[in-house]
Coordinates of C-alpha atoms in Angstrom, one line a residue:
Chain A
M1 CA 0.0 0.0 0.0
L2 CA 2.8 2.4 0.9
D3 CA 4.6 1.3 -2.2
Q4 CA 1.6 2.2 -4.2
F5 CA 1.5 5.6 -2.5
I6 CA 5.1 6.3 -3.2
L7 CA 4.9 4.7 -6.7
A8 CA 1.8 6.6 -7.5
G9 CA 3.4 9.8 -6.3
A10 CA 6.5 9.1 -8.4
S11 CA 5.2 7.8 -11.7
E12 CA 1.6 8.4 -12.2
G13 CA 1.5 11.9 -10.8
L14 CA -0.6 10.7 -7.9
A15 CA -4.0 9.0 -8.5
L16 CA -5.5 12.5 -8.7
G17 CA -8.7 10.9 -10.1
N18 CA -9.3 9.3 -6.7
L19 CA -8.7 12.7 -5.0
L20 CA -11.2 14.4 -7.3
F21 CA -13.7 11.6 -6.8
V22 CA -13.5 11.8 -3.0
L23 CA -13.9 15.6 -3.1
V24 CA -16.9 15.4 -5.4
A25 CA -18.5 12.5 -3.5
F26 CA -17.9 14.3 -0.2
L27 CA -19.6 17.5 -1.5
L28 CA -22.5 15.4 -2.8
L29 CA -22.8 13.6 0.5
M30 CA -22.9 17.0 2.3
L31 CA -25.6 18.3 -0.1
L32 CA -27.8 15.2 0.4
L33 CA -27.3 15.1 4.1
K34 CA -28.1 18.8 4.4
K35 CA -31.3 18.3 2.5
F36 CA -32.5 15.0 4.0
A37 CA -30.9 14.6 7.5
W38 CA -29.1 17.6 8.9
G39 CA -31.6 20.3 7.7
P40 CA -34.8 18.7 9.1
V41 CA -33.2 17.5 12.3
T42 CA -31.5 20.8 13.2
K43 CA -34.7 22.7 12.2
M44 CA -36.7 20.4 14.6
M45 CA -34.1 20.9 17.3
D46 CA -34.3 24.7 16.9
D47 CA -38.1 24.6 16.8
R48 CA -38.0 22.6 20.0
A49 CA -35.7 25.0 21.7
Q50 CA -38.0 27.8 20.6
K51 CA -41.0 25.9 21.8
V52 CA -39.4 25.2 25.2
A53 CA -38.5 28.9 25.5
N54 CA -42.1 29.9 24.6
D55 CA -43.6 27.3 26.9
L56 CA -41.4 28.6 29.7
D57 CA -42.5 32.2 29.1
T58 CA -46.1 31.1 28.9
A59 CA -45.8 29.1 32.0
Q60 CA -44.3 32.1 33.8
T61 CA -47.2 34.4 32.7
Q62 CA -49.8 31.8 33.5
R63 CA -48.3 31.2 36.9
E64 CA -48.4 35.0 37.6
Q65 CA -52.1 35.0 36.5
A66 CA -52.8 32.0 38.6
E67 CA -51.2 33.7 41.6
Q68 CA -53.3 36.8 41.0
L69 CA -56.4 34.7 40.7
A70 CA -55.6 32.8 43.8
T71 CA -55.1 36.1 45.8
A72 CA -58.4 37.4 44.4
R73 CA -60.1 34.1 45.3
K74 CA -58.7 34.2 48.8
E75 CA -60.0 37.7 49.3
Q76 CA -63.4 36.7 48.0
L77 CA -63.4 33.7 50.2
A78 CA -62.5 35.7 53.3
A79 CA -65.3 38.2 52.4
A80 CA -67.8 35.4 51.8
R81 CA -66.8 33.8 55.1
Q82 CA -67.3 37.1 56.9
Q83 CA -70.6 37.5 55.2
A84 CA -71.6 34.0 56.2
N85 CA -70.6 34.6 59.8
Q86 CA -72.7 37.8 59.7
I87 CA -75.7 36.0 58.3
V88 CA -75.4 33.2 60.9
S89 CA -75.1 35.6 63.8
D90 CA -78.0 37.7 62.5
A91 CA -80.0 34.6 62.2
K92 CA -79.0 33.5 65.7
D93 CA -80.1 36.9 67.1
A94 CA -83.4 36.8 65.2
G95 CA -84.0 33.3 66.4
K96 CA -83.2 34.2 70.0
K97 CA -85.5 37.2 69.8
Q98 CA -88.3 35.2 68.2
G99 CA -87.9 32.5 70.7
A100 CA -88.1 35.0 73.6
Q101 CA -91.2 36.5 71.9
L102 CA -92.8 33.1 71.6
I103 CA -92.1 32.3 75.2
A104 CA -93.5 35.6 76.4
D105 CA -96.6 35.1 74.2
A106 CA -97.0 31.6 75.5
Q107 CA -96.7 32.8 79.1
A108 CA -99.2 35.6 78.6
D109 CA -101.6 33.2 76.9
S110 CA -101.3 30.6 79.6
K111 CA -101.7 33.3 82.3
A112 CA -104.8 34.6 80.6
L113 CA -106.1 31.1 80.1
K114 CA -105.5 30.3 83.8
E115 CA -107.3 33.5 84.9
R116 CA -110.2 32.8 82.6
T117 CA -110.4 29.2 83.8
A118 CA -110.3 30.4 87.4
A119 CA -113.2 32.8 86.8
Q120 CA -115.1 30.1 85.0
I121 CA -114.6 27.8 87.9
E122 CA -115.8 30.5 90.4
Q123 CA -118.8 31.2 88.3
D124 CA -119.7 27.6 87.9
R125 CA -119.3 27.1 91.6
N126 CA -121.6 30.0 92.4
E127 CA -124.2 28.7 90.0
A128 CA -123.9 25.3 91.5
M129 CA -124.3 26.7 95.0
T130 CA -127.3 28.7 93.9
L131 CA -128.8 25.7 92.3
V132 CA -128.1 23.6 95.4
K133 CA -129.5 26.3 97.7
N134 CA -132.7 26.5 95.7
D135 CA -133.0 22.8 95.6
V136 CA -132.5 22.6 99.3
A137 CA -135.1 25.3 99.9
D138 CA -137.6 23.5 97.6
L139 CA -136.8 20.2 99.3
S140 CA -137.2 21.7 102.8
V141 CA -140.4 23.3 101.8
T142 CA -141.7 20.1 100.4
I143 CA -140.5 18.2 103.4
A144 CA -142.1 20.9 105.6
Q145 CA -145.3 20.7 103.7
K146 CA -145.4 17.0 104.1
I147 CA -144.8 17.3 107.9
I148 CA -147.2 20.2 108.2
Q149 CA -150.0 18.4 106.2
K150 CA -149.7 15.4 108.4
E151 CA -149.9 17.3 111.7
L152 CA -152.0 20.4 111.0
N153 CA -155.8 20.0 111.5
L154 CA -158.5 22.4 110.5
S155 CA -158.6 24.5 113.5
D156 CA -154.9 24.9 113.6
Q157 CA -155.0 25.7 109.9
K158 CA -157.6 28.4 110.5
A159 CA -155.6 29.9 113.3
L160 CA -152.5 30.0 111.1
I161 CA -154.4 31.6 108.2
D162 CA -155.7 34.3 110.5
A163 CA -152.3 34.9 112.0
Y164 CA -151.0 35.3 108.4
I165 CA -153.8 37.7 107.5
D166 CA -153.1 39.6 110.6
G167 CA -149.5 39.7 109.6
L168 CA -150.5 41.0 106.2
G169 CA -152.5 43.8 107.7
E170 CA -149.6 44.7 110.1
S171 CA -147.0 44.6 107.5
K172 CA -149.0 47.2 105.4
Chain B
M1 CA 3.2 -4.5 0.0
G2 CA 2.6 -3.6 -3.6
E3 CA -1.1 -4.3 -3.6
K4 CA -2.7 -4.8 -7.0
T5 CA -5.4 -2.4 -8.1
A6 CA -7.8 -2.1 -10.9
S7 CA -7.9 1.4 -12.4
F8 CA -9.0 3.3 -15.4
S9 CA -8.2 6.8 -16.7
I10 CA -10.3 9.7 -17.8
A11 CA -8.7 12.8 -19.3
G12 CA -5.3 11.8 -17.9
L13 CA -6.7 11.3 -14.4
T14 CA -6.3 7.9 -12.8
F15 CA -9.3 6.4 -11.0
D16 CA -9.1 3.3 -8.9
W17 CA -12.1 1.1 -8.8
P18 CA -11.6 0.0 -5.1
V19 CA -11.6 3.6 -4.0
I20 CA -14.6 4.5 -6.0
I21 CA -16.6 1.5 -4.9
S22 CA -15.6 1.8 -1.2
V23 CA -16.3 5.5 -1.0
T24 CA -19.6 5.2 -2.8
I25 CA -20.8 2.4 -0.6
T26 CA -19.7 4.1 2.5
M27 CA -21.4 7.3 1.6
A28 CA -24.5 5.5 0.5
I29 CA -24.6 3.7 3.9
V30 CA -24.1 7.0 5.7
F31 CA -26.7 8.7 3.7
F32 CA -29.4 6.0 4.0
V33 CA -28.8 5.4 7.7
L34 CA -29.0 9.1 8.4
Y35 CA -32.0 9.5 6.1
W36 CA -33.8 6.7 7.9
M37 CA -32.9 8.2 11.3
A38 CA -34.2 11.7 10.2
H39 CA -37.4 10.1 8.8
K40 CA -40.7 11.1 10.5
L41 CA -39.3 13.7 12.9
T42 CA -41.4 14.6 16.0
M43 CA -41.3 17.4 18.5
K44 CA -40.9 14.8 21.2
P45 CA -37.9 12.7 20.0
K46 CA -37.8 9.0 20.5
G47 CA -35.7 6.1 19.4
K48 CA -33.7 6.8 16.2
Q49 CA -34.4 10.5 16.3
N50 CA -32.9 10.7 19.8
A51 CA -29.8 8.8 18.6
L52 CA -29.4 11.2 15.7
E53 CA -29.8 14.2 17.9
M54 CA -27.3 12.7 20.3
I55 CA -24.7 12.4 17.4
I56 CA -25.5 16.0 16.3
D57 CA -25.0 17.2 19.8
F58 CA -21.8 15.3 20.1
T59 CA -20.3 16.8 16.9
N60 CA -21.6 20.2 17.8
G61 CA -19.9 19.8 21.2
I62 CA -16.6 19.1 19.5
V63 CA -16.9 22.2 17.4
E64 CA -18.0 24.4 20.3
T65 CA -15.0 23.4 22.4
S66 CA -12.6 25.0 19.9
L67 CA -14.9 27.5 18.1
P68 CA -17.6 28.9 20.4
N69 CA -18.7 31.5 17.8
Q70 CA -20.5 32.0 14.5
I71 CA -17.7 30.5 12.5
G72 CA -18.1 27.4 14.6
N73 CA -21.8 27.4 14.0
N74 CA -21.1 27.4 10.2
L75 CA -18.7 24.5 10.6
K76 CA -21.1 22.3 12.6
F77 CA -22.6 20.7 9.6
Y78 CA -19.1 20.0 8.1
A79 CA -18.0 18.5 11.4
F80 CA -21.1 16.3 11.5
T81 CA -20.7 15.0 7.9
L82 CA -17.0 14.5 8.4
F83 CA -17.5 12.6 11.6
M84 CA -20.2 10.3 10.1
F85 CA -18.2 9.6 7.0
I86 CA -14.9 8.8 8.7
F87 CA -16.7 6.8 11.4
M88 CA -18.5 4.7 8.8
A89 CA -15.4 4.5 6.6
N90 CA -13.4 3.2 9.5
Q91 CA -15.9 0.5 10.4
I92 CA -16.9 -0.7 7.0
G93 CA -13.6 -2.5 6.3
L94 CA -14.0 -4.4 9.5
I95 CA -17.5 -5.6 8.6
L96 CA -17.0 -6.4 5.0
H97 CA -13.9 -7.0 2.9
I98 CA -14.3 -8.1 -0.7
S99 CA -11.4 -9.3 -2.8
V100 CA -11.5 -10.6 -6.3
D101 CA -8.3 -12.0 -7.9
G102 CA -6.1 -10.2 -5.3
V103 CA -7.8 -6.8 -5.9
T104 CA -9.6 -5.6 -2.8
F105 CA -12.8 -3.9 -4.1
L106 CA -14.4 -3.2 -0.8
K107 CA -12.4 -2.0 2.2
S108 CA -12.2 0.9 4.6
P109 CA -11.8 4.0 2.3
T110 CA -9.7 5.6 5.0
A111 CA -7.3 2.7 4.8
D112 CA -6.2 4.3 1.5
P113 CA -3.7 7.1 2.2
L114 CA -5.0 9.2 -0.6
I115 CA -8.5 9.3 0.7
A116 CA -7.3 10.1 4.3
L117 CA -5.1 12.8 2.9
T118 CA -7.9 14.2 0.7
L119 CA -10.1 14.5 3.8
A120 CA -7.2 16.2 5.6
L121 CA -6.8 18.5 2.5
I122 CA -10.4 19.5 2.8
S123 CA -10.1 20.2 6.5
I124 CA -6.9 22.1 6.3
G125 CA -8.2 23.9 3.2
I126 CA -11.2 25.1 5.0
S127 CA -9.1 26.2 8.0
H128 CA -6.9 28.3 5.7
Y129 CA -9.8 29.7 3.7
L130 CA -11.7 30.7 6.9
S131 CA -8.5 32.4 8.2
V132 CA -8.1 34.4 5.1
S133 CA -11.8 35.4 4.9
Q134 CA -12.0 36.3 8.5
L135 CA -8.7 38.1 9.0
G136 CA -7.8 39.3 5.5
F137 CA -4.8 38.0 3.6
K138 CA -2.2 40.2 5.4
K139 CA -3.2 39.3 8.9
Y140 CA -3.6 35.7 7.8
V141 CA 0.0 35.5 6.6
K142 CA 1.1 37.2 9.8
T143 CA -0.9 35.0 12.1
V144 CA -0.3 31.7 10.4
F145 CA 3.3 32.0 9.1
L146 CA 5.0 34.9 10.9
S147 CA 4.0 34.5 14.5
P148 CA 5.3 34.9 17.1
Y149 CA 8.4 36.2 15.1
P150 CA 8.8 36.5 11.4
A151 CA 12.1 34.6 11.8
L152 CA 10.1 31.5 12.6
L153 CA 8.7 31.4 9.0
P154 CA 10.5 28.2 8.0
I155 CA 9.4 26.4 11.1
N156 CA 5.8 27.6 10.6
L157 CA 5.9 26.4 7.0
I158 CA 7.0 23.0 8.2
D159 CA 4.4 23.1 11.0
Q160 CA 1.6 23.8 8.5
F161 CA 2.7 21.0 6.2
T162 CA 3.2 18.5 8.9
S163 CA -0.1 19.3 10.5
Y164 CA -1.7 18.5 7.2
M165 CA 0.3 15.3 6.7
T166 CA -0.2 14.0 10.3
L167 CA -3.9 14.7 10.2
G168 CA -4.3 12.5 7.1
L169 CA -1.6 9.9 7.9
R170 CA -2.7 9.4 11.5
L171 CA -6.1 8.4 10.2
F172 CA -4.7 6.3 7.4
G173 CA -2.2 4.6 9.7
N174 CA -4.6 3.5 12.3
I175 CA -7.2 2.1 10.0
F176 CA -4.6 0.6 7.6
A177 CA -2.9 -1.1 10.5
G178 CA -6.2 -2.4 11.8
E179 CA -6.9 -4.0 8.4
T180 CA -3.4 -5.4 8.0
V181 CA -3.6 -7.1 11.4
L182 CA -7.0 -8.5 10.4
A183 CA -5.5 -9.9 7.2
L184 CA -2.6 -11.4 9.2
L185 CA -5.0 -13.0 11.6
W186 CA -6.9 -14.5 8.7
Q187 CA -3.7 -16.0 7.3
F188 CA -2.9 -17.3 10.8
A189 CA -6.4 -18.8 11.1
K190 CA -6.2 -20.8 7.9
A191 CA -2.6 -21.8 8.4
A192 CA -3.2 -25.1 10.3
G193 CA -6.8 -26.0 10.0
L194 CA -9.0 -26.3 13.0
L195 CA -6.1 -26.0 15.3
S196 CA -5.5 -22.4 14.4
L197 CA -9.0 -21.5 13.2
V198 CA -10.5 -21.4 16.7
P199 CA -7.8 -19.2 18.4
G200 CA -7.6 -17.2 15.2
M201 CA -11.3 -16.5 15.3
L202 CA -11.1 -15.5 19.0
M203 CA -8.3 -13.2 18.4
T204 CA -10.1 -11.7 15.3
I205 CA -13.1 -11.0 17.5
V206 CA -11.0 -9.2 20.0
W207 CA -9.2 -7.3 17.3
I208 CA -12.3 -6.3 15.5
A209 CA -13.8 -5.0 18.8
F210 CA -10.6 -3.0 19.4
S211 CA -10.6 -1.7 15.8
L212 CA -14.2 -0.5 16.1
F213 CA -13.1 1.4 19.1
I214 CA -10.1 2.8 17.3
G215 CA -12.2 3.7 14.3
A216 CA -14.6 5.8 16.5
I217 CA -11.7 7.4 18.3
Q218 CA -10.0 8.3 15.0
A219 CA -13.1 9.9 13.7
Y220 CA -13.4 11.9 16.9
V221 CA -9.7 12.9 16.8
F222 CA -9.9 13.9 13.1
V223 CA -12.9 16.2 13.7
T224 CA -11.4 17.6 16.9
L225 CA -8.0 18.4 15.2
T226 CA -9.8 20.0 12.2
M227 CA -11.5 22.4 14.7
V228 CA -8.3 23.0 16.6
Y229 CA -6.3 23.8 13.4
T230 CA -9.1 26.1 12.3
S231 CA -9.3 27.9 15.6
E232 CA -5.6 28.4 16.0
K233 CA -5.5 30.1 12.5
L234 CA -8.2 32.5 13.6
E235 CA -6.5 33.7 16.7
V236 CA -5.2 37.2 16.1

């Protein structure tokens, strides 16, 4: 091989055809690779780098937005909670007040009812007493009549009537 | 060794069939492998695309170590092509070696001194061209041949010539030696029948593994040195 090199260098003026062929072939290979392998791949790599950079920027912006939103939401939440607390305490107060009102009403009602009942009872008792009194009077009169009818004779009766008439004249 | 060759002439230029066939097949393999790898690219790389991008990042890394600037960016594609071609050229002779009537038609193209030196010529040529175009001819002469002192001109001339020769011959020597040892191992393997075939095969396996490694290293060294030679010519 080395002989060939030296020999070629000496006698054949180097195998310049080989040199030329390699040069041309290498240029051709570069052209083809540029078009079919290097070009597309490096373009894809650049695109990817670009996309990653864009994505990072977008992510940054979106994170800021998200943080803003989160802050706003937090504030809203706090406001809502306060409002809810307010509503609950209001409702509690109203409930308490209403309850007290109800109890007072009930107490008043029951008191009135008690009084009315007591008055009714009193009245009923009086009526009953009156009724009983009348009955007793009737009964005693009847009993008295029965006793009197049995024991009173005509003469006695006459004397009694006279006494009564006398009484009438006196009482006038 | 006085190897036989089959050649033809066009317009006074001598062409060797082995060189033409080897170079063509090597380049075809490089092209089709890379074409296949760059086929159906996606934003999220996977499999072969990942491998291709890894190779590209690797050669880009070589360039950026010496030339971290716009000139380096322009050289990245050259470095990539050079690396792929030399790598494949170094390996193909280990995988396939075709001889007909004592003429080797398929071997490592880089095992031919002329091809290795042609590649070196392209690399060195590019480095000189870039130096002239970047610095202007006056500064180029001053930087490359008259520094640090004009008195060192002869040494600088020798330096430039030897850097070209060593760049090519280092590659040629490594690959040629690898193939020569393979040929010797083959002669050893068929020397005494089965007795030498088995150890011969074992040694061949080991040697091919080593040669694959050497081939990769030489491709890396060639590209690295190309970039170093280019960058040292650009230093004002």
